[in-house]
Amino acid sequence: QVQLVESGGGSVQAGGSLRLSCTAPGLSTCMGWFRQGPGKEREAIASIYTSDGATTYHDSVRGRFTISQDNAKNAVYLQMNDLKPEDTAMYYCAAVSGSSHAVTVWVGPYPCEYSVWGPGTQVTVSS
């Protein structure tokens, strides 16, 4: 079982920035970030296809959030700028592990089937 560990969450005011980090024993074919706000379902917000760096974003964060990878450190990052109160949520790193119980996110032509999540890191944005 892949072990993912997120860090970098915290409390900021609207308009502020945070950078989330996720470390893993190794990067899977896809790495992603999901979030779950109060009373909401978990949603995929950013994914990266680690072979070529192709990315995809949820409409609500496109242009404000950037996902990136560092192969040498087996890490994935989520730079979050211009944060809004509606970004308040628990943020989870996700990886592919080959399980049949997976959530599929398409990154261009690539299906990223996420089945492993980290414990999460809380992001709170105040107005």
mmCIF file of C-alpha atoms in Angstrom:
data_model
loop_
_atom_site.group_PDB
_atom_site.id
_atom_site.type_symbol
_atom_site.label_atom_id
_atom_site.label_comp_id
_atom_site.label_asym_id
_atom_site.label_seq_id
_atom_site.Cartn_x
_atom_site.Cartn_y
_atom_site.Cartn_z
ATOM 1 C CA GLN A 1 0.000 0.000 0.000
ATOM 2 C CA VAL A 2 1.379 3.377 -1.018
ATOM 3 C CA GLN A 3 1.858 5.744 1.913
ATOM 4 C CA LEU A 4 1.169 9.386 1.161
ATOM 5 C CA VAL A 5 1.869 12.246 3.545
ATOM 6 C CA GLU A 6 0.554 15.758 3.014
ATOM 7 C CA SER A 7 1.795 18.933 4.647
ATOM 8 C CA GLY A 8 1.529 22.680 4.250
ATOM 9 C CA GLY A 9 -2.048 23.325 5.224
ATOM 10 C CA GLY A 10 -3.036 26.146 7.518
ATOM 11 C CA SER A 11 -5.200 29.207 8.007
ATOM 12 C CA VAL A 12 -4.940 32.221 5.726
ATOM 13 C CA GLN A 13 -6.971 35.232 4.800
ATOM 14 C CA ALA A 14 -8.717 35.533 1.472
ATOM 15 C CA GLY A 15 -6.264 36.449 -1.248
ATOM 16 C CA GLY A 16 -3.416 34.651 0.469
ATOM 17 C CA SER A 17 -1.342 31.704 -0.693
ATOM 18 C CA LEU A 18 -0.367 28.282 0.558
ATOM 19 C CA ARG A 19 1.783 25.520 -0.844
ATOM 20 C CA LEU A 20 0.815 21.948 -0.110
ATOM 21 C CA SER A 21 3.319 19.134 -0.331
ATOM 22 C CA CYS A 22 2.821 15.417 -0.726
ATOM 23 C CA THR A 23 5.579 12.874 -0.323
ATOM 24 C CA ALA A 24 5.411 9.260 -1.393
ATOM 25 C CA PRO A 25 7.753 6.281 -1.638
ATOM 26 C CA GLY A 26 7.631 6.908 -5.366
ATOM 27 C CA LEU A 27 5.477 8.804 -7.822
ATOM 28 C CA SER A 28 2.739 6.792 -9.502
ATOM 29 C CA THR A 29 1.720 7.328 -13.132
ATOM 30 C CA CYS A 30 -0.607 10.040 -11.950
ATOM 31 C CA MET A 31 -0.615 12.114 -8.797
ATOM 32 C CA GLY A 32 -3.502 14.262 -7.757
ATOM 33 C CA TRP A 33 -5.046 16.539 -5.205
ATOM 34 C CA PHE A 34 -8.603 16.201 -3.956
ATOM 35 C CA ARG A 35 -10.497 18.226 -1.400
ATOM 36 C CA GLN A 36 -13.579 17.835 0.733
ATOM 37 C CA GLY A 37 -15.255 20.885 2.180
ATOM 38 C CA PRO A 38 -17.777 20.944 5.022
ATOM 39 C CA GLY A 39 -20.924 19.147 3.953
ATOM 40 C CA LYS A 40 -19.536 18.486 0.492
ATOM 41 C CA GLU A 41 -18.368 15.446 -1.399
ATOM 42 C CA ARG A 42 -14.700 14.889 -2.146
ATOM 43 C CA GLU A 43 -13.745 16.451 -5.466
ATOM 44 C CA ALA A 44 -10.700 16.197 -7.691
ATOM 45 C CA ILE A 45 -9.062 19.575 -8.135
ATOM 46 C CA ALA A 46 -5.701 18.948 -9.804
ATOM 47 C CA SER A 47 -3.890 16.036 -11.409
ATOM 48 C CA ILE A 48 -0.575 15.518 -13.094
ATOM 49 C CA TYR A 49 0.494 12.707 -15.417
ATOM 50 C CA THR A 50 3.992 12.210 -14.114
ATOM 51 C CA SER A 51 5.535 10.836 -17.320
ATOM 52 C CA ASP A 52 5.096 14.016 -19.329
ATOM 53 C CA GLY A 53 3.826 16.581 -16.833
ATOM 54 C CA ALA A 54 0.392 16.939 -18.395
ATOM 55 C CA THR A 55 -2.038 18.507 -15.957
ATOM 56 C CA THR A 56 -5.709 19.081 -15.463
ATOM 57 C CA TYR A 57 -7.642 21.294 -13.054
ATOM 58 C CA HIS A 58 -11.123 21.696 -11.703
ATOM 59 C CA ASP A 59 -12.775 24.799 -13.133
ATOM 60 C CA SER A 60 -13.015 26.371 -9.682
ATOM 61 C CA VAL A 61 -9.227 26.452 -9.201
ATOM 62 C CA ARG A 62 -7.881 26.802 -12.741
ATOM 63 C CA GLY A 63 -5.637 29.848 -12.988
ATOM 64 C CA ARG A 64 -5.155 30.027 -9.216
ATOM 65 C CA PHE A 65 -3.717 26.610 -8.321
ATOM 66 C CA THR A 66 -0.710 24.885 -9.865
ATOM 67 C CA ILE A 67 0.270 21.246 -9.452
ATOM 68 C CA SER A 68 3.909 20.264 -9.920
ATOM 69 C CA GLN A 69 6.216 17.354 -9.257
ATOM 70 C CA ASP A 70 9.765 16.809 -8.074
ATOM 71 C CA ASN A 71 10.951 13.393 -9.189
ATOM 72 C CA ALA A 72 14.159 13.587 -7.162
ATOM 73 C CA LYS A 73 12.191 14.086 -3.954
ATOM 74 C CA ASN A 74 9.236 11.832 -4.848
ATOM 75 C CA ALA A 75 7.025 14.803 -4.112
ATOM 76 C CA VAL A 76 4.061 16.570 -5.585
ATOM 77 C CA TYR A 77 3.066 20.109 -4.762
ATOM 78 C CA LEU A 78 -0.029 22.252 -4.995
ATOM 79 C CA GLN A 79 0.644 25.977 -5.113
ATOM 80 C CA MET A 80 -2.552 27.761 -4.174
ATOM 81 C CA ASN A 81 -2.827 31.480 -4.855
ATOM 82 C CA ASP A 82 -5.643 33.972 -4.454
ATOM 83 C CA LEU A 83 -7.348 31.719 -1.955
ATOM 84 C CA LYS A 84 -11.048 32.178 -1.331
ATOM 85 C CA PRO A 85 -13.248 31.195 1.623
ATOM 86 C CA GLU A 86 -14.848 28.534 -0.573
ATOM 87 C CA ASP A 87 -11.438 26.850 -0.841
ATOM 88 C CA THR A 88 -11.750 25.892 2.824
ATOM 89 C CA ALA A 89 -11.524 22.107 2.948
ATOM 90 C CA MET A 90 -9.464 19.103 3.865
ATOM 91 C CA TYR A 91 -6.993 18.537 1.061
ATOM 92 C CA TYR A 92 -5.855 15.049 0.125
ATOM 93 C CA CYS A 93 -3.028 13.812 -2.026
ATOM 94 C CA ALA A 94 -3.892 10.843 -4.226
ATOM 95 C CA ALA A 95 -1.994 8.202 -6.156
ATOM 96 C CA VAL A 96 -2.630 5.276 -8.464
ATOM 97 C CA SER A 97 -2.126 1.800 -7.052
ATOM 98 C CA GLY A 98 -3.946 -0.564 -9.401
ATOM 99 C CA SER A 99 -6.913 -1.202 -7.151
ATOM 100 C CA SER A 100 -10.259 -1.875 -8.800
ATOM 101 C CA HIS A 101 -11.913 0.566 -6.410
ATOM 102 C CA ALA A 102 -10.754 3.803 -7.945
ATOM 103 C CA VAL A 103 -11.840 7.309 -8.842
ATOM 104 C CA THR A 104 -10.995 8.145 -12.448
ATOM 105 C CA VAL A 105 -9.758 11.576 -13.490
ATOM 106 C CA TRP A 106 -8.830 12.171 -17.114
ATOM 107 C CA VAL A 107 -5.622 14.070 -17.793
ATOM 108 C CA GLY A 108 -5.898 14.663 -21.519
ATOM 109 C CA PRO A 109 -5.996 11.175 -23.036
ATOM 110 C CA TYR A 110 -4.780 9.480 -19.843
ATOM 111 C CA PRO A 111 -7.162 7.901 -17.324
ATOM 112 C CA CYS A 112 -5.812 8.396 -13.823
ATOM 113 C CA GLU A 113 -7.420 5.841 -11.519
ATOM 114 C CA TYR A 114 -6.837 7.009 -7.986
ATOM 115 C CA SER A 115 -7.259 4.524 -5.180
ATOM 116 C CA VAL A 116 -4.865 5.719 -2.487
ATOM 117 C CA TRP A 117 -5.237 8.900 -0.441
ATOM 118 C CA GLY A 118 -3.178 10.471 2.279
ATOM 119 C CA PRO A 119 -4.640 11.445 5.665
ATOM 120 C CA GLY A 120 -5.202 15.022 4.512
ATOM 121 C CA THR A 121 -4.187 18.517 5.510
ATOM 122 C CA GLN A 122 -6.655 21.226 6.497
ATOM 123 C CA VAL A 123 -6.855 24.536 4.642
ATOM 124 C CA THR A 124 -8.977 27.288 6.135
ATOM 125 C CA VAL A 125 -9.516 30.586 4.342
ATOM 126 C CA SER A 126 -11.151 33.450 6.188
ATOM 127 C CA SER A 127 -12.804 36.443 4.582
#
